[in-house]
Amino acid sequence: MAVKHPSKSARKTAPAAKENAVKKTAAAVEATVNHHPSWHPSVEELKKSIVHHLRCSIGTSEQKASRLAWWQAVVAAVNELIFERLTQTQFTHAQKDTRAINYLSAEFLMGRLTVNNLCNLEIYQTAKQALTDLGVDINEICDEEPDMALGNGGLGRLAACYIDSMATLDYPSVGYGIHYENGLFRQEIRGGRQVERPDSWREYGCPWEVCRPESVQNIPIGGYVETQHGPDDSIRKVWHPAHIIKGVPWDIPVVGFRASSVTILRLWESRATESFNWDVFNAGGYVDAQEEKSAAEAISKVLYPNDSTEAGKMLRLTQQYFFCACSLRDILRRYNRAHHHDYSDFANKIAIQLNDTHPAIAIPELMRLLVDEEGLSWDNAWKIVTEVFAYTNHTLLPEALEKWPLYLFEKLLPRHLEIIYEINYRFLNGPVEAMWPGDNDKKAKLSIIEEGMVKKVRMANLCVIASHHVNGVAEIHSKLVKEALFPEFDAIWPNKFCNVTNGVTPRRWLLACNPELAKLYDEVAGIDWPLHLEACAALRPYASDPTYQQRFMEIKRRNKEALAREIKRLCQVEVSPDAIFDVQVKRLHEYKRQHLNLLYIMHLYRKLLSDPSLKIVPQVFIFGAKAAPAYTLAKDIIYAINAVAERINNDHRIHNQLKVVFIPNYRVSLAEKIIPAADVSEQISTAGYEASGTSNMKFSINGALTLGTMDGANIEIVAEAGIENNFIFGLSVAEVQDLKRRGYNPWNYYNANPDLKAVLDWFDSDYFTPGEMGALSSIKRSLLDGGDPFLVLADFESYCAAHKRVEEMYRDKARWARAAMLNSASMGKFSSDRAIEDYAHHIWNLKNCEIKDSAS
Ligand code: 26Q
C-alpha cells in the first residue's frame, strides 16, 4: 500500500493560513488525499488488505467470518499502515539522538483504539466504504472491541490523552505502564446494587499490542543488603535479592493525528524467571516452584480499583516498583546504545514525568542504578536525578497522599530504603537546616519519614525533593498545592511549583465521538481544527444566527436520539430526546456529590407529587459511576440512585416529566456515546476538592452547559465560555474554608429548610424500597450524624436555584443554543495539545522532531 504523502505543510496548516483554506468536509478531504500518503490507501486497496488479512492472518473467509474476525482483520490492515510510520519514527529518533520524555503512569485508560486510529489516519470514511462494499457495518464491528480499561478514571484517561498529543505534536516520547491482565472491574447492577466482575480485556488477544521478547528485563526484589568494606574506608552496598521477576514488554503503537509520529505505550507484564523455577524444581520443590510462579505473575494481574490510596498493600507497592524498575532499565539500555555508559549527557537526553506519586519509587531506583550498578558518586547521581524527574500532583486530600509503611520497604526494597534515608538526611541537614536552623518541628513536618507507631515513607515529599518541577492540574489546584500542601517546600525552592491545566484530546473527544459536529467545524473553522482547537472560535460569530443555531441543535438532537436508543437497550427505560439530558458521569465519591444531585431529583419529584398541575421542562437525569468495591457509602449511593429511579420512572402521576437512569459499567466507550448527547454537565464537587476534572472539558466541547461549582478547571472553563452561559452555584473555596473554620453544622440547614428536611427524611422511609424501611438511611446519617464533610446541605439551596435557571434558559431555545455554541467554540485552551506544549516548554525543555515519510 505504499504511495507518496503530501508535504508536511499540507498536513499541518497554521491557524492563520486556515482562513484561505478551501472549506471542505472531512469526507471530501479524505477523497482528495486518498491517493497520496502511504497511510492513505484507496477504498480498493484497503478492501484488498482487509480481505487478505481475514484470510491469511485470521484464517477465515468473507463467508464465514464473525464480527470479531472482521474487526481483527481491520486492525491488522490498519497496523500495516501504523508500523511503517513507527519504524520511521524510531529510526529518525535514533539517528538524531533526540531528547525524549518518558511518561511514567500506573494507569493508561486507552479505551478502544479502532475508530480513534482510523480518524487519526484520516481513513475512517475509506474504511467505512471498504467495509460497506464487503457487506459489513463498520459500527457493528467497531463495537466488538473491548475497552482497554487499564485505569480508574481521570488520571488514567489524562495519560491516554497525553500520549495522543505527544504523538500528534511529534515529541519523542514513550509511555510506560503496567500490562494488567485485568483492568478496572466490569460493573453489573443487580437489584439496584453494584456487583464487580473481572474485566478480561484480552481474553481473545489484543490485536493492537506487540510482545517484545528482545526487551525483557529482570527485576530483583526482596532479600538483604550487604555492606562491603573496601580499601581506604570505601564502602560498597551489595543487594542480595530474594527473587528475580521477569518483566515482559507489550507495545501499543499510538498514532498521532495525520500520522505525524507513532509513539509507543510500553506496558510491563510480570512473569516468573525460568532460572529460579529451575533451581527450586531441581531441589524437588515442584509445588514451591508453581507457587513462586503464581506469586510472580500476580504482580501485573489486576489494577487496584481505588482512585484514592489503598494504604499498606504489599502487592500495590510491588506493582509500582516492578514497572518503574523495568522502565528505567529500558531507558538506560536505550541511552547506553548511543552513549556507552558515559552519563554526562543523560539529563540532556532523558526527561521523566511522574504521573502522581504512583511511580515515585523510580527516584531511589535510578539512584541505585547509577550509584550501585554504574559506579557514579552520590553527588553526580543526585544531580542527574534532580535534573531528570518532574512530578504532577492530582490530589489535595491529605488521606489520599501515598504513604508506605517502612516495614514494607524493609521487606521488599531494603536498598531503596537506605537510599531514601540518605536523601532525607541530606535534605533535612542541607536546605531545611539552612532555612530553619535548629527547628525540629519543621524537620519532622518535611521529613520523607513520618514518625509514629507505624513509621511511613511519604512518597509526595520524596517526589517534591527530587523533582525539578512540581505541577498541579488547574490554576486553583496548583495554587493550593503551593500554598496549602507544600508551603515550606515552596519557600525553599520558589521556582519549583507551577501549573499545567489539564487538557483532553480533540481527536477522540470531538472528531471521533461527534462526527456531525466535527463536520460543522470543518466547514466554519477549516479542516485543521483538530490540531488547533482554538480555531473553533470561528463558530462564535454564528452563535446568534438562527440557521447555525438550528444546525447545532439538530446535531445535538440526533446525538440525544442515539443515546435514547442506547438507554432503552441498556436500562429498558424510555426517555424522550425533547427532555433536558442532565448528565453526571464520573467515579462515585462523596466529594463529587452524586448525592447532592440525587437530593435535588427527589426534591423535584416531591414538588411534582404535591402539585399535580405543575408543568416543568421534562428532564432526564443520567448517571454513570463505578464505586471502589470497599467504599460502602459510595455503593449505597448507587443503590439509592437506582431505587429512586425505579420509583420515579414507573410513577404515572408525573406524566414522564422526570426520568432517572443509571447506565451500568461507565467506561471510555460509553462516555463517547453519552457526552455528545448531554445538555447539562454536572460538575458539582465541593469547592477545593476536585483537582481539575476533565470530563467537564469534554462536555463543553460537545456543547453541554456546565452546572457546577467554582472548583478545579470549572473556573477556567467558565472564564473562557462566559459565566452567563453556564450555571455556577455554591460556596467558593474561600467560603468552604471559612465555614469549616467557623464550625459547620449540617443540622442547621436541615432544620431551616423544610424542603431539604422532607427529602432527607424520605431516606428513612420505605417509599423507594418497598418493605425495606431505612434501606437508604446511611446517606442521611452521613449527612447529619456524620457531619456532612463535603457540605452537601450547605450547597443544596444554591444548587436548586441553579437548576431553576437551567429550566428557564432551556425554555428559551435560542438563548440555550447560543450558550451551547459559545461553550463548544471557546474550549481551545483545553486541548491536550496545549497542555503538552506547556509541559514541553516549561517543564521538559523538549523539542519536537518531524518524521519524514520513508516513501519520499
Ligand atoms: C493509589 C494507591 C493505591 C491504590 C490506588 C491508588 C490511586 C489510584 C488512582 C490513587 C489515585 C488514583 C486516581 C486519581 C485521579 O484520577 N485523580 C484525578 O486526576 C484527574 C487528572 O488530573 C483530575 O482531573 C481529577 O480532578 C482527579 O481527581
mmCIF file of N, CA and C in Angstrom, residues 405-491:
data_model
loop_
_atom_site.group_PDB
_atom_site.id
_atom_site.type_symbol
_atom_site.label_atom_id
_atom_site.label_comp_id
_atom_site.label_asym_id
_atom_site.label_seq_id
_atom_site.Cartn_x
_atom_site.Cartn_y
_atom_site.Cartn_z
ATOM 1 N N PRO A 405 4.144 2.050 54.700
ATOM 2 C CA PRO A 405 4.776 1.620 55.954
ATOM 3 C C PRO A 405 6.228 1.205 55.698
ATOM 4 N N LEU A 406 7.087 1.642 56.602
ATOM 5 C CA LEU A 406 8.510 1.341 56.474
ATOM 6 C C LEU A 406 8.803 -0.152 56.385
ATOM 7 N N TYR A 407 8.025 -0.927 57.167
ATOM 8 C CA TYR A 407 8.336 -2.363 57.210
ATOM 9 C C TYR A 407 8.146 -3.018 55.841
ATOM 10 N N LEU A 408 7.256 -2.451 55.022
ATOM 11 C CA LEU A 408 7.086 -2.997 53.667
ATOM 12 C C LEU A 408 8.340 -2.771 52.835
ATOM 13 N N PHE A 409 8.891 -1.568 53.004
ATOM 14 C CA PHE A 409 10.138 -1.261 52.289
ATOM 15 C C PHE A 409 11.261 -2.185 52.742
ATOM 16 N N GLU A 410 11.340 -2.383 54.051
ATOM 17 C CA GLU A 410 12.416 -3.226 54.577
ATOM 18 C C GLU A 410 12.363 -4.609 53.943
ATOM 19 N N LYS A 411 11.158 -5.089 53.788
ATOM 20 C CA LYS A 411 10.971 -6.438 53.283
ATOM 21 C C LYS A 411 11.192 -6.543 51.769
ATOM 22 N N LEU A 412 10.688 -5.549 51.087
ATOM 23 C CA LEU A 412 10.617 -5.619 49.628
ATOM 24 C C LEU A 412 11.812 -4.939 48.959
ATOM 25 N N LEU A 413 12.181 -3.778 49.526
ATOM 26 C CA LEU A 413 13.155 -2.917 48.855
ATOM 27 C C LEU A 413 14.163 -2.368 49.863
ATOM 28 N N PRO A 414 14.941 -3.261 50.486
ATOM 29 C CA PRO A 414 15.819 -2.816 51.573
ATOM 30 C C PRO A 414 16.845 -1.773 51.125
ATOM 31 N N ARG A 415 17.371 -1.926 49.947
ATOM 32 C CA ARG A 415 18.385 -0.980 49.476
ATOM 33 C C ARG A 415 17.746 0.380 49.175
ATOM 34 N N HIS A 416 16.541 0.363 48.661
ATOM 35 C CA HIS A 416 15.855 1.625 48.360
ATOM 36 C C HIS A 416 15.582 2.417 49.636
ATOM 37 N N LEU A 417 15.284 1.692 50.691
ATOM 38 C CA LEU A 417 15.029 2.373 51.959
ATOM 39 C C LEU A 417 16.293 3.086 52.435
ATOM 40 N N GLU A 418 17.426 2.417 52.329
ATOM 41 C CA GLU A 418 18.695 3.070 52.704
ATOM 42 C C GLU A 418 18.908 4.337 51.881
ATOM 43 N N ILE A 419 18.607 4.241 50.605
ATOM 44 C CA ILE A 419 18.802 5.401 49.717
ATOM 45 C C ILE A 419 17.851 6.537 50.116
ATOM 46 N N ILE A 420 16.621 6.174 50.444
ATOM 47 C CA ILE A 420 15.669 7.196 50.881
ATOM 48 C C ILE A 420 16.159 7.880 52.161
ATOM 49 N N TYR A 421 16.697 7.093 53.103
ATOM 50 C CA TYR A 421 17.263 7.685 54.327
ATOM 51 C C TYR A 421 18.360 8.691 53.985
ATOM 52 N N GLU A 422 19.184 8.321 53.061
ATOM 53 C CA GLU A 422 20.309 9.195 52.688
ATOM 54 C C GLU A 422 19.798 10.486 52.028
ATOM 55 N N ILE A 423 18.825 10.342 51.141
ATOM 56 C CA ILE A 423 18.234 11.526 50.506
ATOM 57 C C ILE A 423 17.640 12.428 51.592
ATOM 58 N N ASN A 424 16.935 11.803 52.524
ATOM 59 C CA ASN A 424 16.272 12.553 53.585
ATOM 60 C C ASN A 424 17.288 13.262 54.482
ATOM 61 N N TYR A 425 18.339 12.539 54.838
ATOM 62 C CA TYR A 425 19.379 13.098 55.718
ATOM 63 C C TYR A 425 19.988 14.352 55.090
ATOM 64 N N ARG A 426 20.333 14.225 53.824
ATOM 65 C CA ARG A 426 20.965 15.358 53.129
ATOM 66 C C ARG A 426 19.995 16.525 52.976
ATOM 67 N N PHE A 427 18.710 16.206 52.786
ATOM 68 C CA PHE A 427 17.705 17.267 52.637
ATOM 69 C C PHE A 427 17.499 18.002 53.965
ATOM 70 N N LEU A 428 17.295 17.241 55.043
ATOM 71 C CA LEU A 428 16.995 17.874 56.333
ATOM 72 C C LEU A 428 18.196 18.662 56.850
ATOM 73 N N ASN A 429 19.395 18.136 56.631
ATOM 74 C CA ASN A 429 20.581 18.823 57.144
ATOM 75 C C ASN A 429 21.165 19.822 56.158
ATOM 76 N N GLY A 430 20.630 19.855 54.976
ATOM 77 C CA GLY A 430 21.054 20.847 53.985
ATOM 78 C C GLY A 430 20.054 21.988 53.950
ATOM 79 N N PRO A 431 19.195 22.000 52.947
ATOM 80 C CA PRO A 431 18.285 23.126 52.747
ATOM 81 C C PRO A 431 17.359 23.432 53.936
ATOM 82 N N VAL A 432 16.885 22.415 54.641
ATOM 83 C CA VAL A 432 15.963 22.682 55.753
ATOM 84 C C VAL A 432 16.700 23.347 56.910
ATOM 85 N N GLU A 433 17.833 22.798 57.240
ATOM 86 C CA GLU A 433 18.633 23.377 58.327
ATOM 87 C C GLU A 433 19.060 24.808 57.968
ATOM 88 N N ALA A 434 19.389 25.023 56.706
ATOM 89 C CA ALA A 434 19.810 26.367 56.286
ATOM 90 C C ALA A 434 18.672 27.371 56.429
ATOM 91 N N MET A 435 17.461 26.943 56.127
ATOM 92 C CA MET A 435 16.335 27.883 56.162
ATOM 93 C C MET A 435 15.747 28.027 57.555
ATOM 94 N N TRP A 436 15.703 26.926 58.308
ATOM 95 C CA TRP A 436 15.130 26.965 59.666
ATOM 96 C C TRP A 436 16.099 26.310 60.645
ATOM 97 N N PRO A 437 17.194 27.010 60.965
ATOM 98 C CA PRO A 437 18.233 26.356 61.780
ATOM 99 C C PRO A 437 17.663 25.875 63.121
ATOM 100 N N GLY A 438 17.941 24.628 63.420
ATOM 101 C CA GLY A 438 17.568 24.070 64.718
ATOM 102 C C GLY A 438 16.083 23.821 64.923
ATOM 103 N N ASP A 439 15.283 24.003 63.891
ATOM 104 C CA ASP A 439 13.817 23.856 64.037
ATOM 105 C C ASP A 439 13.411 22.396 63.783
ATOM 106 N N ASN A 440 13.239 21.643 64.855
ATOM 107 C CA ASN A 440 12.959 20.215 64.700
ATOM 108 C C ASN A 440 11.521 19.936 64.253
ATOM 109 N N ASP A 441 10.615 20.844 64.580
ATOM 110 C CA ASP A 441 9.228 20.665 64.119
ATOM 111 C C ASP A 441 9.168 20.729 62.597
ATOM 112 N N LYS A 442 9.899 21.692 62.072
ATOM 113 C CA LYS A 442 9.955 21.811 60.601
ATOM 114 C C LYS A 442 10.537 20.534 59.996
ATOM 115 N N LYS A 443 11.587 20.052 60.629
ATOM 116 C CA LYS A 443 12.224 18.835 60.096
ATOM 117 C C LYS A 443 11.242 17.671 60.136
ATOM 118 N N ALA A 444 10.500 17.560 61.228
ATOM 119 C CA ALA A 444 9.526 16.454 61.335
ATOM 120 C C ALA A 444 8.450 16.589 60.268
ATOM 121 N N LYS A 445 8.041 17.832 60.021
ATOM 122 C CA LYS A 445 6.969 18.052 59.048
ATOM 123 C C LYS A 445 7.425 17.759 57.615
ATOM 124 N N LEU A 446 8.668 18.114 57.316
ATOM 125 C CA LEU A 446 9.136 17.993 55.929
ATOM 126 C C LEU A 446 9.842 16.666 55.637
ATOM 127 N N SER A 447 10.127 15.936 56.681
ATOM 128 C CA SER A 447 10.859 14.675 56.512
ATOM 129 C C SER A 447 10.121 13.716 55.570
ATOM 130 N N ILE A 448 10.907 12.916 54.837
ATOM 131 C CA ILE A 448 10.294 11.876 53.992
ATOM 132 C C ILE A 448 9.716 10.782 54.887
ATOM 133 N N ILE A 449 10.282 10.667 56.083
ATOM 134 C CA ILE A 449 9.810 9.631 57.008
ATOM 135 C C ILE A 449 8.842 10.237 58.016
ATOM 136 N N GLU A 450 7.668 9.649 58.098
ATOM 137 C CA GLU A 450 6.689 10.075 59.097
ATOM 138 C C GLU A 450 6.872 9.214 60.337
ATOM 139 N N GLU A 451 7.061 9.878 61.486
ATOM 140 C CA GLU A 451 7.240 9.122 62.730
ATOM 141 C C GLU A 451 5.868 8.670 63.227
ATOM 142 N N GLY A 452 5.856 7.769 64.198
ATOM 143 C CA GLY A 452 4.580 7.298 64.753
ATOM 144 C C GLY A 452 4.667 5.824 65.066
ATOM 145 N N MET A 453 3.557 5.286 65.498
ATOM 146 C CA MET A 453 3.515 3.850 65.838
ATOM 147 C C MET A 453 4.030 3.018 64.663
ATOM 148 N N VAL A 454 3.465 3.333 63.495
ATOM 149 C CA VAL A 454 3.956 2.682 62.278
ATOM 150 C C VAL A 454 4.651 3.756 61.451
ATOM 151 N N LYS A 455 5.942 3.645 61.334
ATOM 152 C CA LYS A 455 6.681 4.648 60.541
ATOM 153 C C LYS A 455 6.349 4.492 59.070
ATOM 154 N N LYS A 456 6.287 5.638 58.385
ATOM 155 C CA LYS A 456 5.888 5.577 56.978
ATOM 156 C C LYS A 456 6.784 6.425 56.080
ATOM 157 N N VAL A 457 6.813 6.040 54.813
ATOM 158 C CA VAL A 457 7.535 6.828 53.811
ATOM 159 C C VAL A 457 6.524 7.700 53.091
ATOM 160 N N ARG A 458 6.747 9.019 53.114
ATOM 161 C CA ARG A 458 5.837 9.956 52.444
ATOM 162 C C ARG A 458 6.296 10.138 50.995
ATOM 163 N N MET A 459 5.561 9.520 50.105
ATOM 164 C CA MET A 459 6.005 9.500 48.707
ATOM 165 C C MET A 459 5.957 10.894 48.075
ATOM 166 N N ALA A 460 4.994 11.713 48.473
ATOM 167 C CA ALA A 460 4.885 13.053 47.870
ATOM 168 C C ALA A 460 6.099 13.901 48.245
ATOM 169 N N ASN A 461 6.547 13.796 49.502
ATOM 170 C CA ASN A 461 7.726 14.561 49.911
ATOM 171 C C ASN A 461 8.952 14.136 49.103
ATOM 172 N N LEU A 462 9.084 12.826 48.923
ATOM 173 C CA LEU A 462 10.191 12.315 48.110
ATOM 174 C C LEU A 462 10.138 12.912 46.699
ATOM 175 N N CYS A 463 8.942 12.935 46.124
ATOM 176 C CA CYS A 463 8.790 13.473 44.760
ATOM 177 C C CYS A 463 9.142 14.956 44.698
ATOM 178 N N VAL A 464 8.673 15.720 45.678
ATOM 179 C CA VAL A 464 8.939 17.162 45.653
ATOM 180 C C VAL A 464 10.440 17.428 45.783
ATOM 181 N N ILE A 465 11.090 16.681 46.668
ATOM 182 C CA ILE A 465 12.524 16.906 46.908
ATOM 183 C C ILE A 465 13.356 16.565 45.664
ATOM 184 N N ALA A 466 12.974 15.506 44.959
ATOM 185 C CA ALA A 466 13.808 15.034 43.846
ATOM 186 C C ALA A 466 13.465 15.665 42.505
ATOM 187 N N SER A 467 12.307 16.340 42.411
ATOM 188 C CA SER A 467 11.869 16.821 41.097
ATOM 189 C C SER A 467 12.302 18.252 40.845
ATOM 190 N N HIS A 468 12.575 18.558 39.572
ATOM 191 C CA HIS A 468 12.911 19.955 39.254
ATOM 192 C C HIS A 468 11.651 20.803 39.121
ATOM 193 N N HIS A 469 10.531 20.184 38.774
ATOM 194 C CA HIS A 469 9.250 20.889 38.758
ATOM 195 C C HIS A 469 8.155 20.035 39.374
ATOM 196 N N VAL A 470 7.224 20.703 40.036
ATOM 197 C CA VAL A 470 6.041 20.043 40.592
ATOM 198 C C VAL A 470 4.846 20.837 40.099
ATOM 199 N N ASN A 471 3.936 20.154 39.410
ATOM 200 C CA ASN A 471 2.792 20.919 38.909
ATOM 201 C C ASN A 471 1.464 20.371 39.404
ATOM 202 N N GLY A 472 0.532 21.300 39.584
ATOM 203 C CA GLY A 472 -0.866 20.939 39.794
ATOM 204 C C GLY A 472 -1.559 20.944 38.448
ATOM 205 N N VAL A 473 -2.859 20.618 38.414
ATOM 206 C CA VAL A 473 -3.523 20.337 37.146
ATOM 207 C C VAL A 473 -4.628 21.331 36.768
ATOM 208 N N ALA A 474 -4.799 22.381 37.563
ATOM 209 C CA ALA A 474 -5.657 23.513 37.202
ATOM 210 C C ALA A 474 -5.167 24.689 38.045
ATOM 211 N N GLU A 475 -5.459 25.900 37.615
ATOM 212 C CA GLU A 475 -4.917 27.085 38.312
ATOM 213 C C GLU A 475 -5.157 27.016 39.818
ATOM 214 N N ILE A 476 -6.416 26.800 40.173
ATOM 215 C CA ILE A 476 -6.735 26.859 41.613
ATOM 216 C C ILE A 476 -6.061 25.722 42.368
ATOM 217 N N HIS A 477 -6.021 24.577 41.731
ATOM 218 C CA HIS A 477 -5.390 23.408 42.361
ATOM 219 C C HIS A 477 -3.895 23.662 42.571
ATOM 220 N N SER A 478 -3.236 24.202 41.564
ATOM 221 C CA SER A 478 -1.795 24.465 41.683
ATOM 222 C C SER A 478 -1.506 25.484 42.772
ATOM 223 N N LYS A 479 -2.401 26.456 42.888
ATOM 224 C CA LYS A 479 -2.239 27.468 43.934
ATOM 225 C C LYS A 479 -2.342 26.798 45.314
ATOM 226 N N LEU A 480 -3.289 25.888 45.440
ATOM 227 C CA LEU A 480 -3.464 25.188 46.717
ATOM 228 C C LEU A 480 -2.314 24.209 46.993
ATOM 229 N N VAL A 481 -1.796 23.579 45.946
ATOM 230 C CA VAL A 481 -0.642 22.678 46.113
ATOM 231 C C VAL A 481 0.512 23.466 46.726
ATOM 232 N N LYS A 482 0.715 24.660 46.173
ATOM 233 C CA LYS A 482 1.824 25.504 46.595
ATOM 234 C C LYS A 482 1.584 26.101 47.982
ATOM 235 N N GLU A 483 0.382 26.625 48.189
ATOM 236 C CA GLU A 483 0.155 27.417 49.398
ATOM 237 C C GLU A 483 -0.372 26.596 50.575
ATOM 238 N N ALA A 484 -1.109 25.549 50.301
ATOM 239 C CA ALA A 484 -1.703 24.798 51.402
ATOM 240 C C ALA A 484 -0.992 23.475 51.663
ATOM 241 N N LEU A 485 -0.531 22.822 50.584
ATOM 242 C CA LEU A 485 0.045 21.480 50.752
ATOM 243 C C LEU A 485 1.547 21.538 51.027
ATOM 244 N N PHE A 486 2.274 22.323 50.241
ATOM 245 C CA PHE A 486 3.742 22.309 50.333
ATOM 246 C C PHE A 486 4.345 23.708 50.520
ATOM 247 N N PRO A 487 3.812 24.533 51.442
ATOM 248 C CA PRO A 487 4.323 25.910 51.532
ATOM 249 C C PRO A 487 5.815 25.985 51.858
ATOM 250 N N GLU A 488 6.302 25.088 52.729
ATOM 251 C CA GLU A 488 7.723 25.152 53.112
ATOM 252 C C GLU A 488 8.623 24.780 51.943
ATOM 253 N N PHE A 489 8.187 23.774 51.176
ATOM 254 C CA PHE A 489 8.992 23.393 50.008
ATOM 255 C C PHE A 489 9.060 24.558 49.018
ATOM 256 N N ASP A 490 7.939 25.270 48.923
ATOM 257 C CA ASP A 490 7.903 26.435 48.031
ATOM 258 C C ASP A 490 8.845 27.531 48.529
ATOM 259 N N ALA A 491 8.959 27.636 49.854
ATOM 260 C CA ALA A 491 9.882 28.637 50.411
ATOM 261 C C ALA A 491 11.330 28.247 50.091
#
